[in-house]
Each structure stands twice: as C-alpha cells, then as structure tokens.
Coordinates of C-alpha atoms in Angstrom, one line a residue:
M260 CA -22.0 -15.5 -78.6
K261 CA -23.6 -18.1 -80.0
K262 CA -24.9 -19.4 -76.4
V263 CA -26.0 -15.8 -76.0
L264 CA -28.1 -15.8 -78.8
I265 CA -29.9 -19.3 -78.0
T266 CA -31.2 -17.7 -75.0
L267 CA -31.9 -14.5 -76.6
S268 CA -34.7 -16.8 -79.0
S269 CA -35.3 -18.9 -76.0
A270 CA -36.7 -15.8 -74.3
L271 CA -38.4 -14.7 -77.3
I272 CA -40.4 -17.7 -77.3
V273 CA -41.5 -17.8 -74.1
F274 CA -42.5 -13.8 -73.6
V275 CA -44.2 -14.3 -77.3
A276 CA -46.3 -18.0 -76.6
S277 CA -47.1 -16.1 -73.4
V278 CA -48.8 -13.6 -75.5
S279 CA -50.5 -15.2 -78.5
S280 CA -53.5 -16.4 -78.8
F281 CA -54.9 -17.7 -81.8
V282 CA -58.5 -19.6 -82.1
H283 CA -59.9 -19.4 -79.1
A284 CA -60.5 -15.8 -77.2
S285 CA -57.8 -15.3 -74.0
E286 CA -58.7 -14.3 -70.5
P287 CA -58.7 -11.3 -69.7
V288 CA -55.1 -9.6 -68.6
D289 CA -54.5 -7.8 -65.0
Q290 CA -51.9 -5.2 -66.6
T291 CA -52.2 -3.2 -63.0
N292 CA -49.9 -6.5 -62.0
P293 CA -46.5 -7.1 -64.0
Y294 CA -46.4 -10.5 -62.2
R295 CA -49.9 -12.1 -62.6
L296 CA -49.4 -9.8 -66.4
I297 CA -47.1 -12.4 -67.4
E298 CA -48.4 -15.7 -65.7
Q299 CA -52.0 -15.0 -67.1
V300 CA -50.7 -15.1 -70.0
A301 CA -48.8 -17.3 -70.2
D302 CA -51.5 -19.5 -68.4
N303 CA -54.2 -19.3 -71.0
T304 CA -52.2 -19.3 -74.3
F305 CA -49.6 -22.4 -74.0
T306 CA -52.1 -24.8 -74.3
R307 CA -53.2 -22.9 -77.4
L308 CA -50.3 -22.8 -79.2
R309 CA -49.0 -26.8 -78.7
K310 CA -52.6 -26.9 -80.1
D311 CA -52.3 -25.5 -83.3
R312 CA -48.7 -25.9 -84.2
T313 CA -49.1 -27.7 -86.8
L314 CA -51.2 -25.2 -88.4
F315 CA -48.5 -22.7 -87.8
R316 CA -46.1 -24.5 -89.2
A317 CA -48.2 -25.2 -92.5
D318 CA -48.3 -21.4 -92.8
P319 CA -45.9 -19.9 -90.7
D320 CA -46.7 -16.2 -92.2
L321 CA -50.1 -16.7 -90.3
L322 CA -48.4 -15.7 -86.9
R323 CA -47.4 -11.9 -88.2
D324 CA -51.0 -12.1 -87.6
V325 CA -50.9 -13.5 -84.3
V326 CA -48.0 -11.8 -82.7
K327 CA -50.1 -8.2 -84.1
D328 CA -53.2 -9.3 -82.7
E329 CA -52.3 -10.7 -79.5
L330 CA -48.7 -9.3 -78.4
L331 CA -48.1 -6.1 -79.0
P332 CA -50.7 -4.9 -76.7
Y333 CA -48.4 -6.3 -74.5
I334 CA -45.6 -4.5 -75.2
H335 CA -44.5 -0.5 -75.1
T336 CA -42.9 -0.8 -78.7
R337 CA -42.4 3.1 -79.2
Y338 CA -40.7 3.2 -75.6
A339 CA -38.2 0.5 -76.8
A340 CA -37.9 1.8 -80.0
S341 CA -36.9 5.1 -78.9
L342 CA -34.1 3.1 -76.6
V343 CA -32.6 1.3 -79.5
L344 CA -32.4 4.1 -81.7
G345 CA -30.1 6.3 -78.9
A346 CA -30.5 9.5 -77.1
Q347 CA -28.4 10.6 -79.1
H348 CA -29.7 9.8 -82.4
Y349 CA -33.5 10.2 -81.4
R350 CA -33.1 14.0 -80.1
Q351 CA -31.1 14.5 -83.9
A352 CA -34.6 12.6 -85.6
T353 CA -36.9 14.5 -86.3
P354 CA -40.7 13.4 -84.7
E355 CA -41.3 12.3 -88.6
Q356 CA -37.9 10.1 -88.6
R357 CA -38.9 8.9 -85.3
D358 CA -42.4 7.4 -86.4
A359 CA -40.7 6.3 -89.4
F360 CA -38.5 4.4 -87.4
T361 CA -41.1 3.2 -84.5
E362 CA -43.4 1.6 -87.1
A363 CA -40.3 -0.1 -88.9
F364 CA -39.1 -1.3 -86.0
T365 CA -42.6 -2.8 -85.1
E366 CA -42.6 -4.6 -87.7
Y367 CA -39.2 -6.2 -88.0
M368 CA -39.9 -7.1 -84.2
I369 CA -43.4 -8.8 -85.2
A370 CA -41.7 -10.7 -88.1
S371 CA -39.0 -11.6 -85.6
Y372 CA -41.2 -12.7 -82.9
A373 CA -43.3 -14.9 -85.9
Q374 CA -39.9 -16.3 -87.3
I375 CA -38.8 -17.4 -83.5
L376 CA -41.8 -18.6 -82.9
L377 CA -42.1 -21.5 -85.2
E378 CA -38.9 -22.9 -82.9
Y379 CA -41.8 -23.0 -79.8
D380 CA -41.6 -27.0 -78.5
N381 CA -43.2 -27.0 -75.3
Q382 CA -40.4 -25.2 -73.0
D383 CA -42.3 -25.3 -69.2
V384 CA -41.7 -22.3 -67.7
N385 CA -41.9 -21.2 -64.0
V386 CA -43.2 -17.3 -63.3
Q387 CA -42.0 -15.8 -60.3
R388 CA -44.5 -15.2 -57.7
D389 CA -45.8 -11.6 -56.9
Q390 CA -43.6 -9.4 -54.9
A391 CA -44.4 -5.8 -53.3
I392 CA -44.1 -2.8 -55.8
G393 CA -44.4 0.5 -53.9
D394 CA -47.0 3.2 -55.5
D395 CA -43.6 4.8 -56.7
D396 CA -41.7 2.2 -58.6
K397 CA -42.1 2.6 -62.5
I398 CA -40.0 -0.2 -64.1
V399 CA -40.0 -3.8 -62.9
K400 CA -38.6 -7.4 -63.7
V401 CA -40.4 -10.2 -63.6
R402 CA -37.8 -13.7 -63.1
V403 CA -38.9 -16.3 -65.7
D404 CA -37.1 -19.8 -65.7
I405 CA -37.1 -22.0 -68.4
T406 CA -36.7 -26.0 -68.4
D407 CA -36.2 -27.5 -71.7
S408 CA -35.2 -31.2 -71.8
S409 CA -32.7 -30.3 -74.4
R410 CA -30.5 -27.4 -72.7
P411 CA -29.7 -26.2 -69.3
P412 CA -32.4 -24.4 -67.3
I413 CA -32.5 -21.0 -68.5
R414 CA -33.4 -17.8 -66.0
L415 CA -35.0 -14.9 -67.8
D416 CA -35.5 -11.3 -66.2
F417 CA -38.2 -9.4 -68.2
S418 CA -38.2 -5.5 -68.0
L419 CA -41.9 -4.3 -67.6
R420 CA -42.5 -0.5 -67.0
K421 CA -45.8 1.6 -65.8
N422 CA -47.8 3.3 -68.0
T423 CA -48.0 6.5 -65.7
R424 CA -51.6 7.4 -67.1
T425 CA -53.3 3.8 -67.5
G426 CA -51.7 2.2 -64.3
N427 CA -50.8 -1.1 -66.7
W428 CA -47.6 -2.2 -67.5
Q429 CA -46.1 -3.1 -70.5
A430 CA -43.0 -4.8 -71.1
Y431 CA -40.0 -3.7 -73.1
D432 CA -36.8 -5.3 -72.9
V433 CA -35.7 -9.0 -72.0
T434 CA -32.0 -9.7 -70.9
A435 CA -30.9 -13.4 -71.0
E436 CA -27.8 -14.4 -69.9
G437 CA -26.9 -11.1 -69.0
V438 CA -27.2 -10.3 -72.3
S439 CA -30.3 -7.4 -72.8
M440 CA -31.8 -7.4 -76.1
I441 CA -31.9 -3.8 -76.3
Q442 CA -28.6 -3.1 -75.6
S443 CA -27.7 -6.1 -78.3
K444 CA -29.5 -4.4 -80.8
Q445 CA -28.1 -0.9 -79.8
S446 CA -25.2 -2.4 -80.6
E447 CA -25.6 -4.0 -83.9
W448 CA -27.0 -0.5 -85.1
K449 CA -25.5 1.3 -83.9
A450 CA -22.1 1.8 -86.7
P451 CA -25.2 1.8 -89.3
L452 CA -26.8 4.8 -88.3
R453 CA -23.9 6.5 -87.8
R454 CA -22.7 5.7 -91.0
D455 CA -26.0 5.2 -93.2
G456 CA -28.0 7.9 -91.0
I457 CA -31.7 6.9 -89.6
D458 CA -33.8 7.0 -92.9
A459 CA -31.5 4.1 -94.4
V460 CA -31.6 2.4 -91.3
I461 CA -35.3 2.4 -91.5
E462 CA -35.5 1.3 -95.3
Q463 CA -33.3 -1.6 -94.0
L464 CA -35.9 -2.4 -91.2
K465 CA -38.6 -2.3 -93.8
E466 CA -36.6 -5.3 -95.9
L467 CA -35.6 -7.8 -93.1
A468 CA -39.7 -7.3 -91.4
A469 CA -40.7 -7.8 -95.4
K470 CA -39.1 -11.6 -95.6
P471 CA -41.0 -14.5 -95.4
I472 CA -41.7 -16.2 -92.1
R473 CA -39.9 -20.3 -92.6
R474 CA -38.5 -22.3 -90.8
E475 CA -34.5 -22.5 -90.9
D476 CA -34.2 -25.6 -91.8
K477 CA -36.3 -25.3 -94.6
Q478 CA -34.6 -22.9 -96.1
K479 CA -30.9 -24.2 -96.0
Q480 CA -32.8 -27.3 -97.4
G481 CA -33.9 -25.4 -100.5
E482 CA -30.1 -23.6 -100.3
S483 CA -28.9 -26.5 -101.2

C-alpha cells in the first residue's frame, strides 16, 4: 500500500507540475490532441517550476492559485467528482447537493495537488508519442514514464475524456501501479457516504481543503 501511495503522489506531481505556471504565461496548449496536451504543458512549465521552487517553498499557499488558474482548465472536475460520488449516491443526490459536492471536491483537489506539488524534485518525464485516435474515441489513456534517481522508474496512465461539444480533451483520472486515483477515492469515501450522507462528506471535504499547505517534515517538527 505504501508503494501505491508513493506512485499516486508521483503521478499527481507530474500532472500538476506539467500544467502549472507561475511567473510567465505558457504557450497555448492544443487540447484537441490528448498526447500533445500532456506533452506541451510539460515542456512549457517544468523549467518554470524549477525556477520558482524557492518561492513556492517559502509561501506554499501560493500553490493554490497556481493550481486553480493553471491546472483546472485541463481537468474535468465535475465528471471526476461524479465518478467519485458513484452512480447510486449521484442519483440520490439533489442537483444542489451534486453542485456542492463538486465544488467541495474541487477545492479538496486544489489543496491536495498544491500539497503534493511541494514534493516536486526534478523528475524526468517521457510522454507517449501520438497514437491514432478514431473519430468515435471519447476516452484515451496517455502513458507517461517517470525517471527518478531516488526510486525505480514508474509508469503512469492518464485518462482523458473528449468534450463532445468543444472537441477538447480533459484529464479526469490517473492510474499508477494498477491503482486508479478515482477508484481509490471511491473506496475511501464509500463508507462515510453510506453512513453519514453526502452533506456530512461535503463538510469533511471542506475541512480538509481548508488546511494550510505545508511541507510534511515541517509539520512533524512542529508536533515534536
């Protein structure tokens, strides 16, 4: 389980780092091709992330705005939230509850990605070359291989979904070591949703999202 958590964190590091920009505007990203989307955002931003690492570490909460402004346009948050909620709870929820859950889940995601981004440390990333995409293909997985000197290479598969209205692709899930992030969160919140209800889980998500973004080693030092 520890290995799975490490690889999921590495996956988020790569994707968040790939679509985050702090000081300079990125080159326009081609969202009509899922392979180029992942590759372009990576090429545009890894150098900038390394350059501003000291600034991010000095004020980690700045990463919330980075993720909110630069990451969310490439993630289908409502679709991801509906998958995490699950078909049964989604059907039972009112439209207002669905909106509230999506908003809370999005804020939780922003905080989680910002927290994980603090751990970025110059990983090398190789994005899968373009593959043929059929006109009827709505879901595509893009393979990304991470090379990190501190651990063995990691294979990730990013799931992207095509917006049939705009033709743009958006990410909604990542699989690492055979574990889907969406499925992991479904499993984590299944019991609380059944036991406490959606409103209680929404409040839990809000509380988690409101926690300050801090490095874990500093948190531990403060507790000792």
